[in-house]
CSV table of C-alpha atoms and ligand atoms in Angstrom, one decimal:
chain,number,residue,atom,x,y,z
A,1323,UNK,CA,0.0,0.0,0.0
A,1324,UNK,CA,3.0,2.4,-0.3
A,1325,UNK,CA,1.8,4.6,-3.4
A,1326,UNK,CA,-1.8,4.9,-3.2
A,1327,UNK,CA,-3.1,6.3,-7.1
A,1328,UNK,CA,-6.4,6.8,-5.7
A,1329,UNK,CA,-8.7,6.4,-1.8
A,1330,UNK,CA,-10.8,3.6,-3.4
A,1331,UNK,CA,-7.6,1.8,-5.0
A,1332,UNK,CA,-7.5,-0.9,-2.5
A,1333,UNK,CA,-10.9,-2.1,-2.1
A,1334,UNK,CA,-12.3,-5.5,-2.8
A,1335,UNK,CA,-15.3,-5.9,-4.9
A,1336,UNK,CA,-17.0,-6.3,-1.7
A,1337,UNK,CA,-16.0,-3.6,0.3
A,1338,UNK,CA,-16.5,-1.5,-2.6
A,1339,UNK,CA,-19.8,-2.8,-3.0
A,1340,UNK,CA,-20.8,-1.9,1.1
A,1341,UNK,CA,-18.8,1.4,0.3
A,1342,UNK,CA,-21.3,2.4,-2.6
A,1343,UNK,CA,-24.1,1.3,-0.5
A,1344,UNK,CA,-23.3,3.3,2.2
A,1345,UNK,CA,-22.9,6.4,0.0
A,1346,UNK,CA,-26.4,5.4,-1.1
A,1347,UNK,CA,-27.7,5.4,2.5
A,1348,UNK,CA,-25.7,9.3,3.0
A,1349,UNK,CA,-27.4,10.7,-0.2
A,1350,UNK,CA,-31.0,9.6,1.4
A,1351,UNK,CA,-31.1,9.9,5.0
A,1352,UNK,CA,-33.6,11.5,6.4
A,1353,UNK,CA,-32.3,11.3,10.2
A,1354,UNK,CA,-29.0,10.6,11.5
A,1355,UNK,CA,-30.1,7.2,14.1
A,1356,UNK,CA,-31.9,5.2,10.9
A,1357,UNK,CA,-28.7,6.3,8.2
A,1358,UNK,CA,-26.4,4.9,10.9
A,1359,UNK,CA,-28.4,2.1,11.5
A,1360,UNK,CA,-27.9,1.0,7.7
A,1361,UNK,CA,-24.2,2.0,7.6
A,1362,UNK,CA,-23.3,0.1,10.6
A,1363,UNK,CA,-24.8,-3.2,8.8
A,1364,UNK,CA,-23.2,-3.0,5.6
A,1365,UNK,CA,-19.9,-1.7,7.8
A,1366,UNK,CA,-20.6,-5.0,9.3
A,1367,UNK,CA,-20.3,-7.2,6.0
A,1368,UNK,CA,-16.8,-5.9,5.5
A,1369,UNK,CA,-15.2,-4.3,8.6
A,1370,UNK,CA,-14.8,-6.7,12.0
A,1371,UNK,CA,-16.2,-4.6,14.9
A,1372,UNK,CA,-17.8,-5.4,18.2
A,1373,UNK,CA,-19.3,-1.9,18.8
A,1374,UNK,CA,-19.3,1.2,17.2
A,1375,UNK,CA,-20.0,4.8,19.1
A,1376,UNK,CA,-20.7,8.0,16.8
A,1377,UNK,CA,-20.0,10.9,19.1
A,1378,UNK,CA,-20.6,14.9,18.6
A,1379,UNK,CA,-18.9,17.9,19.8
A,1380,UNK,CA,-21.0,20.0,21.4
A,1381,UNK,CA,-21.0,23.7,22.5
A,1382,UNK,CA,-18.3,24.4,25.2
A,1383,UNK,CA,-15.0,22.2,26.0
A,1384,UNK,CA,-15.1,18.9,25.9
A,1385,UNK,CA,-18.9,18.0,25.6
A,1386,UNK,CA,-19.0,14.9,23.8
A,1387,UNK,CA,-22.4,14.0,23.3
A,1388,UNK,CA,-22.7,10.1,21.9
A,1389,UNK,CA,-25.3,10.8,19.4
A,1390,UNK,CA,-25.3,6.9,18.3
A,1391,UNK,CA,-23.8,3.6,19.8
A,1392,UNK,CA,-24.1,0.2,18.6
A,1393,UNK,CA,-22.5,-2.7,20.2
A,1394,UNK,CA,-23.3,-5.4,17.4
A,1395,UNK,CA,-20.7,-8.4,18.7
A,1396,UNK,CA,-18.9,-9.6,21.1
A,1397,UNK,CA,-18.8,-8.6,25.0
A,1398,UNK,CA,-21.8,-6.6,25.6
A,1399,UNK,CA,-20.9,-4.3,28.1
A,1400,UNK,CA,-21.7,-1.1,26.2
A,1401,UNK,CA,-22.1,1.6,28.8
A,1402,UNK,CA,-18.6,0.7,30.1
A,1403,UNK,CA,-17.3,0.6,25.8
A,1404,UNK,CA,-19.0,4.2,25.8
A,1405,UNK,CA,-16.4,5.3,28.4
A,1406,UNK,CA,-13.5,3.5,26.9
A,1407,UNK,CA,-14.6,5.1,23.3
A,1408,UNK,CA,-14.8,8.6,24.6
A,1409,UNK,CA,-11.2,8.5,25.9
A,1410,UNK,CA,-10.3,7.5,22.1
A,1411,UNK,CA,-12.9,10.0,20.6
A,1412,UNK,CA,-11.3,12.6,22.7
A,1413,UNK,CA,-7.7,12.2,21.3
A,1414,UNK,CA,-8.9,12.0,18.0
A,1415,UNK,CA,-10.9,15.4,18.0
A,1416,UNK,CA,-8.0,17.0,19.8
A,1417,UNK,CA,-5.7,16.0,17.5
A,1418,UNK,CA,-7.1,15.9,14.5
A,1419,UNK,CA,-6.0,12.5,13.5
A,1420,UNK,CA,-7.1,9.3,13.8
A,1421,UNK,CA,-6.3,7.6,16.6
A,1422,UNK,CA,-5.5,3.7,17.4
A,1423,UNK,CA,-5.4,2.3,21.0
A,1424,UNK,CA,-4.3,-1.5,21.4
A,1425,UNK,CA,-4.6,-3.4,23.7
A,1426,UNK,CA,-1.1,-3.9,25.5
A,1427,UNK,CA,0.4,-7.3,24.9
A,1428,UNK,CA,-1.5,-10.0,25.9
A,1429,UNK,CA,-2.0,-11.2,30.0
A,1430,UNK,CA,-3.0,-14.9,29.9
A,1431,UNK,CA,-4.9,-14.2,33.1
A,1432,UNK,CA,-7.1,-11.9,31.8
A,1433,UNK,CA,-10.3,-12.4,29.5
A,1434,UNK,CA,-9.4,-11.8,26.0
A,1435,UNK,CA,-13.0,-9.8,25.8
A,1436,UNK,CA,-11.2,-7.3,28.2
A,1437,UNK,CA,-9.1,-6.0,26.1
A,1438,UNK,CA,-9.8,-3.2,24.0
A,1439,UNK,CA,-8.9,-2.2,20.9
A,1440,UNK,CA,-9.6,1.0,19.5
A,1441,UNK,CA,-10.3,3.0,16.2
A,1442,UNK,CA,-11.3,6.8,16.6
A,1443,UNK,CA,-11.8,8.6,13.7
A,1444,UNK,CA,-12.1,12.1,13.5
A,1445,UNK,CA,-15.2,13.9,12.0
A,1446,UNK,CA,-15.1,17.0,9.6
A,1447,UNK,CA,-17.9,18.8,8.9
A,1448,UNK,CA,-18.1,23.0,7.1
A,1449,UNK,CA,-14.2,22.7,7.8
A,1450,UNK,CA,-14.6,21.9,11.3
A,1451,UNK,CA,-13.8,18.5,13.9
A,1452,UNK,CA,-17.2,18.0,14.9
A,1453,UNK,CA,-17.1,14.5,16.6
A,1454,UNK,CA,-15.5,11.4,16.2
A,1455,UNK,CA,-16.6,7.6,15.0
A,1456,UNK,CA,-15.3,5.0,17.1
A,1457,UNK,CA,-14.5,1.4,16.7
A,1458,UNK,CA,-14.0,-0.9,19.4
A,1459,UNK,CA,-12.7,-4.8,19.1
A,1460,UNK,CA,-13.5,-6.5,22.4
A,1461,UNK,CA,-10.1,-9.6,22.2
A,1462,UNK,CA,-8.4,-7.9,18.6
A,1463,UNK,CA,-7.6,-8.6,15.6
A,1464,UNK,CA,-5.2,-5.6,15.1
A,1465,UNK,CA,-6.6,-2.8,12.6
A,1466,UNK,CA,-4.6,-4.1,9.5
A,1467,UNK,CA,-3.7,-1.0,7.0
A,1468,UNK,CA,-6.0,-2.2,5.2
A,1469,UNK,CA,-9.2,-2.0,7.6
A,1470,UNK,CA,-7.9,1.4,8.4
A,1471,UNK,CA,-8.5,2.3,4.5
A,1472,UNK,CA,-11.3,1.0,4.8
A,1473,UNK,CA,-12.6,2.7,8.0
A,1474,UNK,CA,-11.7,5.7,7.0
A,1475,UNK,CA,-13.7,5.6,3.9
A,1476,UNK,CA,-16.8,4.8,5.9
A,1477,UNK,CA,-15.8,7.6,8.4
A,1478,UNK,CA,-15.6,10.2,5.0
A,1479,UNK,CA,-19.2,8.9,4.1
A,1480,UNK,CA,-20.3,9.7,8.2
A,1481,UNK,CA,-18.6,12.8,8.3
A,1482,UNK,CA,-20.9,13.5,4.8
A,1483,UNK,CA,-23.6,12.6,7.0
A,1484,UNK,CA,-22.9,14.6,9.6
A,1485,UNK,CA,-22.5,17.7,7.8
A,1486,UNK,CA,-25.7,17.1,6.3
A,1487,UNK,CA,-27.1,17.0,9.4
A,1488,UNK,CA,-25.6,20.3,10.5
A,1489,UNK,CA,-26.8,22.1,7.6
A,1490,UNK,CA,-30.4,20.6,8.2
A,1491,UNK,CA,-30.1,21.8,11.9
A,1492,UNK,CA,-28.9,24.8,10.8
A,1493,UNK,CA,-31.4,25.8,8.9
A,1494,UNK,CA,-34.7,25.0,11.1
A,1495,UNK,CA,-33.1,26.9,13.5
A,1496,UNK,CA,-32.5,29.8,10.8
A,1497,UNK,CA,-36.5,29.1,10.0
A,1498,UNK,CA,-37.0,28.6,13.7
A,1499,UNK,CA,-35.3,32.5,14.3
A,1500,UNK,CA,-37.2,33.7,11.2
A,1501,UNK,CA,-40.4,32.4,11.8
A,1502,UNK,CA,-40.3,33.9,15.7
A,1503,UNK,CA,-39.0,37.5,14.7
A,1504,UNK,CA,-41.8,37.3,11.9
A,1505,UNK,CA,-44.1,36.5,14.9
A,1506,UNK,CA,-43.2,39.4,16.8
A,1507,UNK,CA,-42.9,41.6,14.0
A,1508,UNK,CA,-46.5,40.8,13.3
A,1509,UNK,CA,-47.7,41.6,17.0
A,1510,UNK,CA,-46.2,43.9,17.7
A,1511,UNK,CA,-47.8,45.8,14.9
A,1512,UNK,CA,-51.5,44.1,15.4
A,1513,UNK,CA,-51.1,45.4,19.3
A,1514,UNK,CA,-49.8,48.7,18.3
A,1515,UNK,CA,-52.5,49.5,15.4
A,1516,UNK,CA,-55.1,48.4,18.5
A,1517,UNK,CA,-53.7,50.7,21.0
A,1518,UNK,CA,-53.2,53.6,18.6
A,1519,UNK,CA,-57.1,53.1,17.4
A,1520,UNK,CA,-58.5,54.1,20.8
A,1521,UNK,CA,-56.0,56.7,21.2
A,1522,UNK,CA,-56.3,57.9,18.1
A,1523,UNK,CA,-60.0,59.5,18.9
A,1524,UNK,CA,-58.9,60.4,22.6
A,1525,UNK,CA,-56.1,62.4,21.4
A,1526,UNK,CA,-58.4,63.5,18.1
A,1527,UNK,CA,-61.7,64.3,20.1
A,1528,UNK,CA,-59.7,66.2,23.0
A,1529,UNK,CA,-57.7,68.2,21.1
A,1530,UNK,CA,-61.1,69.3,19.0
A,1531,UNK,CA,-62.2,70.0,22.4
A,1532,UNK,CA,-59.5,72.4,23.6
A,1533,UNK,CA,-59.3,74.7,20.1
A,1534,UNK,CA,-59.7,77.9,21.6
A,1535,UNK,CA,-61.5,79.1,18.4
A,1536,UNK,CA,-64.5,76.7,18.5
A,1537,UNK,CA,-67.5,76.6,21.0
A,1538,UNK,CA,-69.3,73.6,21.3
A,1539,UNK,CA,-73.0,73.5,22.4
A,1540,UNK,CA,-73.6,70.7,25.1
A,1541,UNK,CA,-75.1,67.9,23.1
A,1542,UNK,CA,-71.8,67.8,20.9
A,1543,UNK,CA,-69.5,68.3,24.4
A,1544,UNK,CA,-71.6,65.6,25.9
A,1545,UNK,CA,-71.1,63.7,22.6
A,1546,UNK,CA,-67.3,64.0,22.7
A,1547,UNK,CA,-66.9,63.1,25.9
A,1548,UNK,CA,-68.7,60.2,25.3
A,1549,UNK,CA,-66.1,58.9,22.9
A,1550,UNK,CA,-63.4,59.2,24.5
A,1551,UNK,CA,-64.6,57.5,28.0
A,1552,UNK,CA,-65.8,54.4,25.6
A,1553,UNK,CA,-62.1,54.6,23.9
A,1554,UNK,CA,-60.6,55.0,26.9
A,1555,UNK,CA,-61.9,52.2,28.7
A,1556,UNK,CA,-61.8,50.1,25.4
A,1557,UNK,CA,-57.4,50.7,25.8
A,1558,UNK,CA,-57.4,49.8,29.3
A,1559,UNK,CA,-59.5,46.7,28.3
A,1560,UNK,CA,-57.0,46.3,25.5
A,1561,UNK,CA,-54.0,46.7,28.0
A,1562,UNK,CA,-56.0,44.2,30.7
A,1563,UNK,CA,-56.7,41.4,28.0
A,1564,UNK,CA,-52.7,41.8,27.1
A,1565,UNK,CA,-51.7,41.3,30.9
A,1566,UNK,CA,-54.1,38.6,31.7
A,1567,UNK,CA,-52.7,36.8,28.6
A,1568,UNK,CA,-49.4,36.9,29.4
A,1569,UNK,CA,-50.0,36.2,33.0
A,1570,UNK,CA,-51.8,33.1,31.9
A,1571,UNK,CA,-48.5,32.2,29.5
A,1572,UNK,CA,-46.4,32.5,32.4
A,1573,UNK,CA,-48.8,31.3,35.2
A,1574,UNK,CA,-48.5,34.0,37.2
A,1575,UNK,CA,-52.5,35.0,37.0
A,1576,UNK,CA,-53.7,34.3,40.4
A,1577,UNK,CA,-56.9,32.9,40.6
A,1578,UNK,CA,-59.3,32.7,44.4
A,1579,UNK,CA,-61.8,29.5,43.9
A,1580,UNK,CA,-64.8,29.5,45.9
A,1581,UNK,CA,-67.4,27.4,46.4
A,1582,UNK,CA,-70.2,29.3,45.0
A,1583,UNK,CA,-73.9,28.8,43.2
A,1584,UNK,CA,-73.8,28.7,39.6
A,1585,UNK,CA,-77.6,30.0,39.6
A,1586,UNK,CA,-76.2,33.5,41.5
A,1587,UNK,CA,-73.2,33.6,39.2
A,1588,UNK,CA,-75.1,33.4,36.2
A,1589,UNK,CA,-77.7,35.8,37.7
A,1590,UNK,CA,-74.9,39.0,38.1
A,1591,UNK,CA,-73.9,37.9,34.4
A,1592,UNK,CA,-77.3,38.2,33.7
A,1593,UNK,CA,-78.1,42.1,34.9
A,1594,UNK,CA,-75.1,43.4,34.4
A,1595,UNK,CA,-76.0,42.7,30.7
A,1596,UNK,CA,-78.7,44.1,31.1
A,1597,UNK,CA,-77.5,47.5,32.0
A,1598,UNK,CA,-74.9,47.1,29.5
A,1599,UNK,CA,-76.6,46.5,26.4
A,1600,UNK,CA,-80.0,48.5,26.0
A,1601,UNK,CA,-81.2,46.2,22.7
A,1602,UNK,CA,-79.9,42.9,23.5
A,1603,UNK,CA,-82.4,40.0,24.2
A,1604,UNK,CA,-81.1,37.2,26.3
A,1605,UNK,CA,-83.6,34.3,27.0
A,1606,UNK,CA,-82.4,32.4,30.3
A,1607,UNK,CA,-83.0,29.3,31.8
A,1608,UNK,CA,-81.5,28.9,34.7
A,1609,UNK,CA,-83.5,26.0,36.5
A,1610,UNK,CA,-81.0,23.7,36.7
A,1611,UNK,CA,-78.0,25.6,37.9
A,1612,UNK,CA,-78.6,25.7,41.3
A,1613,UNK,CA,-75.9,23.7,41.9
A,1614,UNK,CA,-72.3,24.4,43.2
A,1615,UNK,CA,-69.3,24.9,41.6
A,1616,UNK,CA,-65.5,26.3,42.4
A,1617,UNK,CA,-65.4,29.4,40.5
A,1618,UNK,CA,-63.2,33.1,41.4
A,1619,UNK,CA,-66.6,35.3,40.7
A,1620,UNK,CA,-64.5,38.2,38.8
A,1621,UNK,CA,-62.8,35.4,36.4
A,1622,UNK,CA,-66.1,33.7,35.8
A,1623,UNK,CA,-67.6,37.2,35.2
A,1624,UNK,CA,-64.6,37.3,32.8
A,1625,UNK,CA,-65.0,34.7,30.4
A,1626,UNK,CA,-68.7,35.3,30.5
A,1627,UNK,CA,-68.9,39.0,29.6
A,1628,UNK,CA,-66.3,37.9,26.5
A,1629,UNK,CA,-68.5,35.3,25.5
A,1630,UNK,CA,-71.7,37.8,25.5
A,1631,UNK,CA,-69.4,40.7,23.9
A,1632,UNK,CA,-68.3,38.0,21.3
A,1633,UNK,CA,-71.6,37.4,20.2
A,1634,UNK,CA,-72.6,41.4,20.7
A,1635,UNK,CA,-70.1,41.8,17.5
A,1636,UNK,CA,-70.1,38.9,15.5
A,1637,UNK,CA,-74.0,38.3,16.0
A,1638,UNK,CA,-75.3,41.6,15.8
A,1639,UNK,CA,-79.1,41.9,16.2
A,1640,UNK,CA,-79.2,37.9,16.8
A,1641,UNK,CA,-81.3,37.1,20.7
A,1642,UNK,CA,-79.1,35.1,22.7
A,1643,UNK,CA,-80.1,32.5,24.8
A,1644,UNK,CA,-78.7,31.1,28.3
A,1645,UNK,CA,-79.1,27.4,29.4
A,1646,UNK,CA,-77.9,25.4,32.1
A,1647,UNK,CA,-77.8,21.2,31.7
A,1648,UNK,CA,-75.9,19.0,34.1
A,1649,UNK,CA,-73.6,16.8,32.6
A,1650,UNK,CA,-70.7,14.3,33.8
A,1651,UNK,CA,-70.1,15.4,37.3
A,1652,UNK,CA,-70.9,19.0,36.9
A,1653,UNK,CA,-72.7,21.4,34.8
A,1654,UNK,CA,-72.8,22.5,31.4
A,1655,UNK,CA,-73.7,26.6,30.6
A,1656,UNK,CA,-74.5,27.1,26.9
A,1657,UNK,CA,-74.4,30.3,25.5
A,1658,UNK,CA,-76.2,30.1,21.9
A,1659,UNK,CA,-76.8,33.1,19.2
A,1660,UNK,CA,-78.2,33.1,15.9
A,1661,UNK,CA,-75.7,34.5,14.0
A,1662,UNK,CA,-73.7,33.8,10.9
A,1663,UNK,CA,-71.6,30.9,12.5
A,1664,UNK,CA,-68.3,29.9,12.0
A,1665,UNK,CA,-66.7,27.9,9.5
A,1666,UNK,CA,-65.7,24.2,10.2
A,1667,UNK,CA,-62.0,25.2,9.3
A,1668,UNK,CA,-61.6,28.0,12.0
A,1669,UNK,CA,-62.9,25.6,14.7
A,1670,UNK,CA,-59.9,23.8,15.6
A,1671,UNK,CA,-57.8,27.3,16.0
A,1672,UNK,CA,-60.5,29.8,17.5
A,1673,UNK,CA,-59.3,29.5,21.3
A,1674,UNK,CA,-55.7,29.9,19.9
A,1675,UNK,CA,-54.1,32.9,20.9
A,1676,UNK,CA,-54.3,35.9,18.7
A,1677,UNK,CA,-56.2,33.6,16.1
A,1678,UNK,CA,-59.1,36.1,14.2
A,1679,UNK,CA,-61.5,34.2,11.8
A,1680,UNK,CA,-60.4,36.1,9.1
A,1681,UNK,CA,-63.4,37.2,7.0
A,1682,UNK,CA,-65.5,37.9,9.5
A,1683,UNK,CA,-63.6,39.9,11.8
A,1684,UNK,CA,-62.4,42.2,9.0
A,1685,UNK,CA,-65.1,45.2,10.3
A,1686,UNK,CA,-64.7,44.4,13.7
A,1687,UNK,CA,-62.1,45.2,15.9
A,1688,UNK,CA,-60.2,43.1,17.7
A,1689,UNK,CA,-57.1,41.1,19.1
A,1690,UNK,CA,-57.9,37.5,18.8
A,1691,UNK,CA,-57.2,37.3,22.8
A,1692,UNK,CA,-60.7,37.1,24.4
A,1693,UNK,CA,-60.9,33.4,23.5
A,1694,UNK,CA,-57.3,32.2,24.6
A,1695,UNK,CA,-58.4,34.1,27.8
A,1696,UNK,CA,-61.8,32.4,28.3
A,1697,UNK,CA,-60.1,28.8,27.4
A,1698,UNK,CA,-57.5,29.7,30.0
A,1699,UNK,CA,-59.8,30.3,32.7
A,1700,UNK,CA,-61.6,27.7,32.2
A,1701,UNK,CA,-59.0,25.8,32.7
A,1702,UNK,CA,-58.0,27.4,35.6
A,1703,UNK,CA,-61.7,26.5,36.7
A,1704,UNK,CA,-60.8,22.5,36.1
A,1705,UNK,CA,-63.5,23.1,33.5
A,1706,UNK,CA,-63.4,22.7,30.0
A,1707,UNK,CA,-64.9,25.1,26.6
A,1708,UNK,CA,-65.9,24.1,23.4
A,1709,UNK,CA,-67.9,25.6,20.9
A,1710,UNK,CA,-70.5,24.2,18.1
A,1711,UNK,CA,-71.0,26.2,14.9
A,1712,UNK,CA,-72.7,26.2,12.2
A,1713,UNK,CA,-72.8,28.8,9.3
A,1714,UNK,CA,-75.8,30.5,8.6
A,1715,UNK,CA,-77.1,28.9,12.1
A,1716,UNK,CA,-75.7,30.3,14.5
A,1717,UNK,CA,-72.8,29.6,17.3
A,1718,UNK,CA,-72.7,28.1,20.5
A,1719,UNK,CA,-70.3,28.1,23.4
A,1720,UNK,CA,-71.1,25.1,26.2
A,1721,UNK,CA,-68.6,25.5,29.2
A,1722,UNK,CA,-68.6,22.7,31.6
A,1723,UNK,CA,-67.5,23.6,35.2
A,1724,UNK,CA,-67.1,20.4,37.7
A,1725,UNK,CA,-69.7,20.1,40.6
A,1726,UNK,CA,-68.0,21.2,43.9
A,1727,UNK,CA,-68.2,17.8,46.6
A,1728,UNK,CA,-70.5,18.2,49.4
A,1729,UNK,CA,-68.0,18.0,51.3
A,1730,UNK,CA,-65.7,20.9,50.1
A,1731,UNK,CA,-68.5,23.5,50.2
A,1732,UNK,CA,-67.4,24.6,53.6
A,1733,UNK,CA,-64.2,25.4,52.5
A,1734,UNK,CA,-63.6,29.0,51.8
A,1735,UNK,CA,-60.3,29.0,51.1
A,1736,UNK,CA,-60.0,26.9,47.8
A,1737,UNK,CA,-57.2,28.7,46.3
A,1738,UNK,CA,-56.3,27.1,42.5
B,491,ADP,P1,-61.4,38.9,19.0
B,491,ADP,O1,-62.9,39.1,19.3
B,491,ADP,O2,-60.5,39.9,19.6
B,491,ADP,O3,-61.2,38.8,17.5
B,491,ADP,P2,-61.7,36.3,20.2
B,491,ADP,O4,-60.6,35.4,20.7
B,491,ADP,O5,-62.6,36.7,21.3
B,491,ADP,O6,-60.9,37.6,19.6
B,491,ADP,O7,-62.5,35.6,19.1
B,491,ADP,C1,-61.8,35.0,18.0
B,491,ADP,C2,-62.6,35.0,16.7
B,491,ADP,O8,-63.7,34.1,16.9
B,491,ADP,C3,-63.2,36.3,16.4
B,491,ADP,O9,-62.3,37.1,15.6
B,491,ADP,C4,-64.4,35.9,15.6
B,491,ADP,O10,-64.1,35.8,14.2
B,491,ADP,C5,-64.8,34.5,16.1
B,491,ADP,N1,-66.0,34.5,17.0
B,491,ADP,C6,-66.0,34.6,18.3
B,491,ADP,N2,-67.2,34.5,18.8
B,491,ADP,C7,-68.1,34.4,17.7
B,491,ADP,C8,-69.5,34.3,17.6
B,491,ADP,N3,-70.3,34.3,18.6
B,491,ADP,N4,-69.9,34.2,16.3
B,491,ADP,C9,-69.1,34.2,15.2
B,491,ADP,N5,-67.8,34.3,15.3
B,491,ADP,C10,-67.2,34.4,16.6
């Protein structure tokens, strides 16, 4: 083997054969454990190895990572072979070269199986050393020149593997970066065209308001100031729904269960809309809620007054009717309209955060958070929200809250 005209110069049909099949399985893979899986087998049919250990340099010194092992003969004491192989690994990256560790010469007294020897190969990958393949013969033979030929061809097709790898890694974390900044990009523009909306007309109507060459009779001041207490209390809404929602993300939103009536919670729901929205019709039946359930009464109110306000907008004109039906150790409270409905597609994504059915909330302003809110405290509630729909019909919200046990109703301080 002293003048070698070309890598592949040496090879038997066979171990040419493995080689191009093993260059098959590199142009292929899909994921590094399968793609090693195969190599190692046809490595198998023309290389002698008891185990095999593909390690990876990770971020900082020395933070070998094994990313694959495979102990395919004799002696199968791999955890221990992992050491061993990182000790040879190690050399190899630190070096550069390839490294070969044999056993010292042989001790009669001593298991054959005991003695090691070792192959490490360094791996290259975007001009780098990014890990190491390591062979391991549990008893010898020796690693003829030949063998090492041949390993290092299989450690070339790896190393391909590996870069591969890399560059796939590299990118989804590239689309990863992209996709997150696009994200915040995006909200931060939706919450700042919200924000600016409401203070747009403050800032508009008060200004009108202090031009020291207008007068305005009453009916228009009363008008004005009308405006801008809605808009006002529409941005500290705004501001509220954005702090409850990422309170909820980070679970720092505290929430005070207590064991209260469902009938008496439903009944505050039920004239405070009435004071709030002169036109609305809301049918009730609250016969069967007279039962108890764990609830905070301001975070019920919560997801309740979103649930009405959601149908105020996307119903308009439609009655909207209130039931109560117990169901599976608690109660269910639907909350039905006769609106245009929702479309089967939007289902899935409508208690997602910032999700807007896109069509029909086009006129209607919004954020996309009330839902993610009401879902979240819910669950906060150990209850659960769904909603049926069906356009041209209507939609209909059923939240199931569980019953509280008799013997919990004494407890005031239920704290979730
Ligand atoms: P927002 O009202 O700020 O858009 P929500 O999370 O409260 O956010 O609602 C998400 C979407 O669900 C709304 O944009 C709307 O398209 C749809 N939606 C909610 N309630 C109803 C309803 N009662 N009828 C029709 N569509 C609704």
């Amino acid at each position: 083997m002293a003048d070698q005209p070309g890598p592949a110069a040496g090879l038997r049909p066979n171990e040419l054969e493995a080689m191009y099949a093993i260059s098959r399985v590199v142009a292929r893979a899909e994921d590094i454990d399968s793609a090693m899986d195969e190599i190692t087998q046809h490595t198998r049919a023309v290389f002698i190895f008891d185990s095999a250990v593909l390690y990876r340099l990770q971020a900082g010194p020395d933070q070998l990572e094994p990313l694959f092992a495979r102990v395919v003969g004799r002696g199968r004491s791999a955890p221990a072979d992992l050491v061993w192989g990182e000790v040879a690994a190690k050399q190899a990256l630190e070096t550069g070269q390839m490294v070969i560790q044999e056993a010292e010469a042989q001790d009669a007294e001593r298991d054959r199986l005991d003695e090691h020897f070792y192959l490490a190969l360094p791996m290259m990958a975007g001009g780098r050393i990014t890990g190491a393949l390591v062979f391991i013969r549990f008893g010898g033979p020796s690693y003829s020149s030949e063998q090492i030929n041949l390993a290092s061809f299989i450690a070339t097709h790896v190393s391909q593997l590996f870069e591969r790898q890399l560059l796939v890694e590299r990118v989804a974390n590239l689309e990863a970066e992209r996709r997150l900044t696009r994200l915040q990009d995006e909200f931060i523009a939706m919450v700042s065209h919200e924000l600016l909306t409401p203070l747009g007309f403050i800032k508009g109507y008060t200004t009108t308001l202090l031009r020291k060459d207008a007068a305005w009779d009453e009916k228009t001041l009363l008008e004005f100031l009308q405006i801008i207490d809605e808009e006002s209390d529409r941005l500290s809404e705004l501001i509220e729904n954005l702090l409850d929602s990422s309170r909820l993300q980070s679970g720092t939103l505290r929430i005070e269960l207590k064991p209260l009536l469902l009938a008496d919670l439903l009944g505050d729901i039920l004239s405070r809309v009435q004071t709030r929205y002169n036109n609305l019709r809301m049918e009730a039946d609250l016969s069967q809620a007279e039962i108890p359930v764990a609830a905070d009464a301001k975070r019920f109110g919560q997801i309740m007054d979103n649930l009405i306000a959601n149908a105020v907008k996307y119903a308009p004109g439609s009655d909207l009717r209130l039931w109560v039906v117990p169901a599976e150790g608690g109660a269910e409270i639907h909350l039905a309209d006769s609106g245009p409905g929702i479309a089967p597609e939007h289902l899935p994504n409508l208690f997602k955060r910032f999700y807007r059915v896109p069509e029909r909330s086009g006129g209607v302003r919004g954020t996309g958070l009330g839902l993610f809110i009401c879902e979240q405290l819910v669950h906060a509630h150990h209850g659960t929200i769904r909603v049926e729909s069906e356009p041209g019909r209507g939609t209909t919200f059923v939240l199931w809250l569980p019953i509280v046990p008799p013997n919990h109703l004494n407890d005031e301080d239920d704290h979730a």
